[in-house]
Each structure stands twice: as C-alpha cells, then as structure tokens.
Tab-separated table of C-alpha atoms and ligand atoms in Angstrom:
chain	number	residue	atom	x	y	z
A	786	MET	CA	65.975	-62.432	1.897
A	787	ARG	CA	65.363	-65.570	3.970
A	788	VAL	CA	66.103	-65.491	7.699
A	789	VAL	CA	67.059	-68.960	8.970
A	790	ARG	CA	67.927	-70.099	12.447
A	791	THR	CA	68.937	-73.720	12.130
A	792	VAL	CA	71.654	-75.535	10.201
A	793	ALA	CA	68.988	-77.690	8.581
A	794	GLU	CA	67.123	-74.564	7.307
A	795	LEU	CA	70.399	-73.060	6.117
A	796	ARG	CA	71.307	-76.116	4.166
A	797	GLU	CA	67.801	-76.288	2.684
A	798	ALA	CA	68.034	-72.638	1.695
A	799	LEU	CA	71.314	-73.259	-0.026
A	800	ARG	CA	70.630	-76.638	-1.601
A	801	ASP	CA	69.749	-75.316	-5.036
A	802	ALA	CA	71.256	-71.831	-4.645
A	803	PRO	CA	73.410	-70.628	-7.541
A	804	ARG	CA	77.109	-70.804	-6.935
A	805	PRO	CA	79.521	-69.240	-6.081
A	806	VAL	CA	78.215	-68.747	-2.553
A	807	GLY	CA	79.802	-65.922	-0.523
A	808	LEU	CA	79.679	-66.007	3.312
A	809	VAL	CA	80.072	-62.930	5.467
A	810	PRO	CA	80.491	-64.095	9.080
A	811	THR	CA	79.516	-61.343	11.534
A	812	MET	CA	78.546	-60.770	15.147
A	813	GLY	CA	75.922	-58.190	14.033
A	814	ALA	CA	75.623	-54.563	15.118
A	815	PHE	CA	76.376	-53.611	11.503
A	816	HIS	CA	78.360	-50.546	10.481
A	817	GLU	CA	79.819	-49.512	7.163
A	818	GLY	CA	82.681	-51.999	7.651
A	819	HIS	CA	80.210	-54.925	7.699
A	820	LEU	CA	78.320	-53.379	4.783
A	821	SER	CA	81.553	-53.139	2.771
A	822	LEU	CA	82.169	-56.897	3.272
A	823	ILE	CA	78.524	-57.632	2.235
A	824	ARG	CA	78.950	-55.431	-0.847
A	825	ALA	CA	82.167	-57.184	-1.854
A	826	ALA	CA	80.407	-60.573	-1.384
A	827	ARG	CA	77.389	-59.343	-3.405
A	828	GLU	CA	79.653	-58.261	-6.296
A	829	GLU	CA	81.627	-61.460	-6.474
A	830	ASN	CA	79.029	-64.207	-5.814
A	831	GLU	CA	75.702	-65.456	-7.066
A	832	THR	CA	74.414	-66.146	-3.598
A	833	VAL	CA	75.248	-64.200	-0.408
A	834	VAL	CA	74.854	-65.597	3.091
A	835	VAL	CA	75.469	-63.395	6.143
A	836	SER	CA	75.773	-65.119	9.522
A	837	LEU	CA	74.819	-63.127	12.584
A	838	PHE	CA	76.037	-64.813	15.756
A	839	VAL	CA	77.609	-63.227	18.858
A	840	ASN	CA	79.923	-66.106	19.610
A	841	PRO	CA	80.280	-66.632	23.364
A	842	ALA	CA	83.322	-68.834	22.847
A	843	GLN	CA	85.527	-65.961	21.784
A	844	PHE	CA	84.755	-63.724	24.768
A	845	GLY	CA	86.806	-64.090	27.947
A	846	PRO	CA	85.054	-64.153	31.310
A	847	SER	CA	85.899	-60.496	31.920
A	848	GLU	CA	84.930	-59.405	28.425
A	849	ASP	CA	81.800	-57.737	27.037
A	850	PHE	CA	79.769	-60.699	25.779
A	851	GLY	CA	76.675	-59.541	27.729
A	852	ALA	CA	77.031	-55.883	26.763
A	853	TYR	CA	78.059	-56.515	23.134
A	854	PRO	CA	75.657	-54.387	20.950
A	855	ARG	CA	72.844	-56.437	19.452
A	856	ASP	CA	70.127	-55.156	17.030
A	857	GLU	CA	69.033	-58.044	14.864
A	858	GLU	CA	66.012	-56.163	13.396
A	859	ARG	CA	68.177	-53.272	12.135
A	860	ASP	CA	70.876	-55.666	10.915
A	861	ALA	CA	68.262	-57.715	9.030
A	862	ALA	CA	66.842	-54.566	7.369
A	863	GLN	CA	70.318	-53.481	6.284
A	864	ALA	CA	71.237	-56.911	4.985
A	865	GLU	CA	68.005	-57.027	3.015
A	866	ALA	CA	68.707	-53.596	1.543
A	867	GLU	CA	72.192	-54.831	0.459
A	868	GLY	CA	70.678	-57.762	-1.436
A	869	VAL	CA	71.678	-60.496	0.948
A	870	ASP	CA	69.948	-63.794	0.048
A	871	VAL	CA	70.104	-65.632	3.368
A	872	LEU	CA	70.599	-64.341	6.849
A	873	PHE	CA	71.661	-67.125	9.242
A	874	ALA	CA	70.969	-66.049	12.820
A	875	PRO	CA	71.200	-69.163	15.005
A	876	PRO	CA	70.580	-69.293	18.746
A	877	VAL	CA	73.527	-70.298	20.916
A	878	ASP	CA	72.287	-73.877	21.441
A	879	GLU	CA	72.114	-74.440	17.654
A	880	VAL	CA	75.834	-73.743	17.385
A	881	TYR	CA	76.840	-75.233	20.710
A	882	PRO	CA	74.274	-77.960	21.548
A	883	ASP	CA	74.406	-79.921	24.775
A	884	GLY	CA	77.548	-82.072	24.903
A	885	PHE	CA	79.497	-79.903	22.375
A	886	ASP	CA	83.102	-80.784	23.095
A	887	THR	CA	85.369	-80.038	20.119
A	888	THR	CA	87.640	-77.098	19.493
A	889	VAL	CA	89.786	-76.050	16.488
A	890	GLU	CA	93.037	-74.381	17.320
A	891	VAL	CA	95.649	-72.776	15.145
A	892	GLY	CA	99.046	-72.817	16.788
A	893	GLY	CA	101.838	-70.217	16.754
A	894	LEU	CA	99.994	-67.240	15.368
A	895	THR	CA	97.471	-67.229	18.244
A	896	ASP	CA	99.599	-66.791	21.422
A	897	THR	CA	100.799	-63.313	20.556
A	898	LEU	CA	99.342	-59.811	20.154
A	899	GLU	CA	95.553	-60.326	20.758
A	900	GLY	CA	96.355	-63.910	21.833
A	901	ASP	CA	98.968	-62.942	24.433
A	902	PRO	CA	97.657	-64.075	27.847
A	903	ALA	CA	98.076	-60.472	29.011
A	904	HIS	CA	95.524	-59.395	26.437
A	905	ARG	CA	92.699	-61.570	25.085
A	906	GLY	CA	94.594	-64.837	25.236
A	907	ALA	CA	94.793	-67.771	22.796
A	908	GLU	CA	91.281	-68.928	23.908
A	909	HIS	CA	89.940	-65.970	22.045
A	910	PHE	CA	91.288	-67.287	18.751
A	911	ARG	CA	90.239	-70.889	19.674
A	912	GLY	CA	86.717	-69.493	19.954
A	913	VAL	CA	87.020	-67.702	16.581
A	914	THR	CA	88.558	-70.645	14.672
A	915	THR	CA	86.035	-73.108	16.186
A	916	VAL	CA	83.058	-71.030	15.165
A	917	VAL	CA	84.467	-70.082	11.745
A	918	THR	CA	85.166	-73.788	11.013
A	919	LYS	CA	81.614	-74.605	12.005
A	920	LEU	CA	80.186	-71.761	9.843
A	921	PHE	CA	82.256	-72.948	6.874
A	922	ASN	CA	80.923	-76.501	7.345
A	923	MET	CA	77.401	-75.266	7.818
A	924	ALA	CA	77.273	-72.917	4.790
A	925	GLN	CA	79.987	-74.493	2.633
A	926	PRO	CA	80.744	-71.203	0.925
A	927	ASP	CA	83.079	-70.735	-2.026
A	928	ARG	CA	84.339	-67.462	-0.595
A	929	ALA	CA	84.302	-65.909	2.856
A	930	TYR	CA	84.792	-62.215	3.761
A	931	PHE	CA	86.707	-60.722	6.715
A	932	GLY	CA	87.957	-57.252	7.594
A	933	GLN	CA	91.569	-56.127	7.596
A	934	LYS	CA	90.944	-54.312	10.901
A	935	ASP	CA	91.205	-57.725	12.563
A	936	ALA	CA	94.504	-58.384	10.805
A	937	GLN	CA	95.610	-61.151	13.131
A	938	GLN	CA	92.265	-62.890	12.837
A	939	ALA	CA	92.469	-62.688	9.050
A	940	LEU	CA	95.971	-64.287	9.171
A	941	VAL	CA	94.793	-67.013	11.579
A	942	ILE	CA	91.787	-67.803	9.349
A	943	ARG	CA	93.954	-68.063	6.235
A	944	ARG	CA	96.257	-70.465	8.177
A	945	LEU	CA	93.192	-72.481	9.368
A	946	VAL	CA	91.789	-73.022	5.849
A	947	ARG	CA	95.287	-73.822	4.450
A	948	ASP	CA	96.142	-76.281	7.215
A	949	LEU	CA	92.752	-78.050	7.188
A	950	ASN	CA	92.261	-77.893	3.398
A	951	ILE	CA	88.977	-76.157	3.758
A	952	PRO	CA	87.806	-75.365	0.221
A	953	VAL	CA	87.030	-71.675	0.700
A	954	GLU	CA	88.681	-68.597	-0.703
A	955	ILE	CA	89.372	-66.033	2.043
A	956	ARG	CA	88.873	-62.464	0.975
A	957	VAL	CA	90.128	-59.694	3.298
A	958	CYS	CA	88.623	-56.218	2.754
A	959	PRO	CA	90.070	-52.824	3.750
A	960	THR	CA	89.291	-51.195	7.082
A	961	ILE	CA	86.561	-48.575	6.824
A	962	ARG	CA	87.211	-45.389	8.822
A	963	GLU	CA	85.332	-42.335	10.064
A	964	GLU	CA	86.458	-39.020	8.738
A	965	SER	CA	88.580	-38.582	11.867
A	966	GLY	CA	90.444	-41.790	10.846
A	967	LEU	CA	88.837	-43.843	13.682
A	968	ALA	CA	88.408	-47.433	12.408
A	969	LEU	CA	84.794	-48.492	12.445
A	970	SER	CA	84.083	-51.004	15.128
A	971	SER	CA	80.895	-52.191	16.868
A	972	ARG	CA	82.729	-51.374	20.110
A	973	ASN	CA	82.903	-47.663	19.137
A	974	ALA	CA	79.354	-47.599	20.513
A	975	TYR	CA	80.927	-47.617	23.977
A	976	LEU	CA	82.749	-44.311	23.388
A	977	SER	CA	81.525	-40.914	24.645
A	978	ALA	CA	81.939	-37.963	22.260
A	979	GLU	CA	85.136	-36.861	24.097
A	980	GLU	CA	86.501	-40.443	23.971
A	981	ARG	CA	85.701	-40.764	20.309
A	982	GLU	CA	87.835	-37.690	19.633
A	983	ARG	CA	90.696	-39.134	21.701
A	984	ALA	CA	90.407	-42.482	19.984
A	985	ALA	CA	91.100	-40.888	16.614
A	986	ALA	CA	94.737	-40.529	17.874
A	987	ILE	CA	95.139	-44.294	17.333
A	988	SER	CA	94.790	-43.890	13.593
A	989	ARG	CA	96.860	-40.664	13.660
A	990	GLY	CA	99.611	-42.771	15.208
A	991	LEU	CA	99.383	-45.314	12.351
A	992	ARG	CA	99.488	-42.477	9.797
A	993	ALA	CA	102.551	-40.961	11.587
A	994	ALA	CA	104.320	-44.285	11.350
A	995	GLU	CA	103.409	-44.544	7.646
A	996	GLU	CA	104.830	-41.002	7.081
A	997	THR	CA	108.055	-41.912	8.899
A	998	VAL	CA	108.492	-45.001	6.701
A	999	ARG	CA	107.708	-42.983	3.570
A	1000	ALA	CA	110.376	-40.509	4.584
A	1001	GLY	CA	112.888	-43.385	4.514
A	1002	GLU	CA	113.079	-44.552	8.150
A	1003	ARG	CA	113.287	-48.311	8.651
A	1004	ASP	CA	114.305	-48.668	12.245
A	1005	ALA	CA	111.409	-50.211	14.225
A	1006	ALA	CA	112.089	-48.250	17.419
A	1007	LYS	CA	111.941	-44.958	15.486
A	1008	VAL	CA	108.827	-45.873	13.540
A	1009	LEU	CA	107.102	-46.958	16.716
A	1010	ALA	CA	108.156	-43.733	18.486
A	1011	ALA	CA	106.394	-41.708	15.816
A	1012	ALA	CA	103.187	-43.659	16.434
A	1013	ARG	CA	103.502	-43.488	20.178
A	1014	ALA	CA	103.922	-39.709	20.130
A	1015	GLU	CA	100.384	-39.378	18.767
A	1016	LEU	CA	99.034	-41.773	21.386
A	1017	ASP	CA	100.860	-39.974	24.177
A	1018	ALA	CA	99.435	-36.609	23.095
A	1019	ALA	CA	95.933	-38.118	23.503
A	1020	GLN	CA	96.907	-39.755	26.816
A	1021	ILE	CA	96.357	-43.219	25.351
A	1022	ASP	CA	98.539	-45.906	26.834
A	1023	PRO	CA	98.318	-48.869	24.405
A	1024	GLU	CA	98.063	-52.457	25.530
A	1025	TYR	CA	100.475	-53.148	22.686
A	1026	LEU	CA	101.941	-51.207	19.778
A	1027	GLU	CA	104.088	-53.495	17.782
A	1028	LEU	CA	105.749	-54.077	14.386
A	1029	ARG	CA	105.470	-57.662	13.233
A	1030	SER	CA	106.165	-59.598	10.138
A	1031	ALA	CA	102.891	-59.622	8.205
A	1032	ASP	CA	103.511	-63.286	7.321
A	1033	ASP	CA	104.052	-64.917	10.639
A	1034	LEU	CA	103.695	-62.126	13.258
A	1035	SER	CA	107.339	-62.539	14.369
A	1036	PRO	CA	108.827	-59.400	15.844
A	1037	VAL	CA	110.912	-57.238	13.474
A	1038	GLU	CA	113.684	-54.700	14.185
A	1039	ARG	CA	113.369	-53.062	10.853
A	1040	VAL	CA	110.494	-52.358	8.459
A	1041	ASN	CA	111.444	-54.676	5.678
A	1042	GLY	CA	109.011	-55.950	3.077
A	1043	SER	CA	105.596	-56.181	4.354
A	1044	THR	CA	105.381	-55.291	8.022
A	1045	LEU	CA	102.285	-55.084	10.218
A	1046	LEU	CA	102.008	-52.257	12.699
A	1047	ALA	CA	99.322	-53.364	15.179
A	1048	VAL	CA	97.883	-51.534	18.138
A	1049	ALA	CA	95.381	-52.243	20.875
A	1050	ALA	CA	94.321	-49.661	23.390
A	1051	ARG	CA	91.516	-48.983	25.872
A	1052	VAL	CA	89.744	-45.710	25.533
A	1053	GLY	CA	87.144	-45.349	28.232
A	1054	ARG	CA	85.359	-48.722	28.385
A	1055	ALA	CA	86.104	-49.584	24.786
A	1056	ARG	CA	88.981	-51.862	23.865
A	1057	LEU	CA	89.986	-50.814	20.298
A	1058	ILE	CA	92.322	-52.443	17.826
A	1059	ASP	CA	93.760	-51.077	14.584
A	1060	ASN	CA	96.631	-51.730	12.261
A	1061	THR	CA	98.386	-50.767	9.043
A	1062	MET	CA	100.700	-52.461	6.642
A	1063	LEU	CA	104.058	-50.732	6.259
A	1064	GLY	CA	106.790	-51.040	3.681
A	1065	GLY	CA	105.082	-53.392	1.257
A	1066	THR	CA	101.733	-54.699	0.175
B	1756	PAF	O1	85.201	-60.688	13.248
B	1756	PAF	C1	84.124	-61.148	13.799
B	1756	PAF	O2	83.123	-60.422	13.868
B	1756	PAF	C2	84.157	-62.497	14.487
B	1756	PAF	O3	85.366	-62.783	15.083
B	1756	PAF	C3	83.747	-63.590	13.532
B	1756	PAF	C4	84.720	-63.785	12.414
B	1756	PAF	C5	82.317	-63.302	13.010
B	1756	PAF	C6	83.650	-64.949	14.314
B	1756	PAF	O4	82.681	-64.884	15.345
C-alpha cells in the first residue's frame, strides 16, 4: 500500500493503475463500517484508494473538529490488511491551500434534517459536497463508496454527481451495527458504558417503527410514536425523528413506497444519527 499526501503523488500513483478504481472517502478512525466500505470497494474494483481527511469545512464552529478521533497509524495498518492500494492522507493545506475560495452546494436537500439551521446547518453539507467534489477530481474514481448511516449525505452526493455530470458510480453500503443494534460511528468513542447502553434505544426505536409498519400501520404519527416510545424509555430526547420521502426528503403523512425514518439525538457528548428505510426498498 502506498501512502501519499499530495494530489501530485496521488495522480502519479494512479497514472497506470488498473481500472476500475474505487474510492472510499473517510475521515479516519476506522470501525467495521469503514472496513465494510473498503471490502466492497476491494471486491468490485482493480484498484482501491482510501482517502483519510478530517475535513474542517464540514464542522460547525461549536462542533467536534478538534476532538474528532484520529489514529492514522492504526487506520493505515487496517487499510493495508484490507488490501487497499493507495491511502491518500493529505494535510489541510493540500486540500485548502491559501486563497482557496470555491464551494460546491447542492440546493433543496441540504437545508433540512441535518442541514436544518437548528441542527448542523446547510454549511455542513456545503463542506461535504465541496470536499467530495475535490476528492472525485483528485482521484477520478470509477466508483465511490458511502455508508447508508449517513442517508441524507448519500442522497446529497447522488444529486451532486447527477447535477454536475461527475462520471462516478455512487455505491451506498448498509449500516453496520453492534450486537445491541447501535450503529457504528466514530463518535461512539465519546460514549461511556452506560451511555452506550442507552444509545442502543435509538436503533430499538427504528426496529419498533419497522414492526409497526410490518403490522400494517401506515400513519406517520403512529409509526413515529412507536419509535419515540423506545427513545422516551431511555430518556433520549431526539433533535429530530422524522419520516421523509426517501427520494427528496419531503415530509410524509403516510408510509408510502420508500420512506426514510431518520433520527438524530445527543447521548452524553455524542451526537448520533441513524435511519431506516420503511415500506419499500
Ligand atoms: O462520511 C464521511 O466520513 C465524510 O462526510 C466524508 C464523505 C468522508 C467527507 O468528508
């Protein structure tokens, strides 16, 4: 595995690399979720590139950019063990050199849920879409891999590549969970043992909603009530718990076709998100 830190080195490493090239964009602190993306990329491509960059542009001023878990040595060892060909770990000034002054913004999908000003705000997605566009231009992959846990991010990135005709196939891989149901996240590192147990109620809420829909209920308020009961029992007050169209994130009154149930909640100092797809694919 080659570890490269500049765009010039990355391009040089990929110049004669066999295609297809799969890119797994990450912010490091690998867990099984990242490894599942890397494994999918390894299976489907001749060359696998993993980027490791904690992107300051997607963190708000009151967010955890400074505290975000970082362990490049461990990540590199795991990437190597998974058969990654190139690890691209640029410093901040390689991605955002002096005078950097361009952003890429996807409208509509980015001012709700995570992008609601009361939560992370649209600037969060502007940071994501700007860096992802740059990574696509830097690595020019044939495929790129993202996790379903960040369902809104995946939708926004699909819209980005469609709207800007970026020639990359977006692959979205299932959320990986602990035995308790807790979705794996680098931010789980902030949870105490007691908080970790409480946090499992988030996925129990999603499962309760799925059960309710399986039993024939379609009314959004009732489906949400089933999820909320699990959160209440664990004294988790979500920032949002919403049923939205899985195509355009518009609010729905009934579970109809493919509907996204998305939740964000703070447990201790961790802000956690999770979701499930109801009533369809
Ligand atoms: O999902 C993430 O880890 C980040 O948002 C991404 C896609 C690597 C962009 O920084």
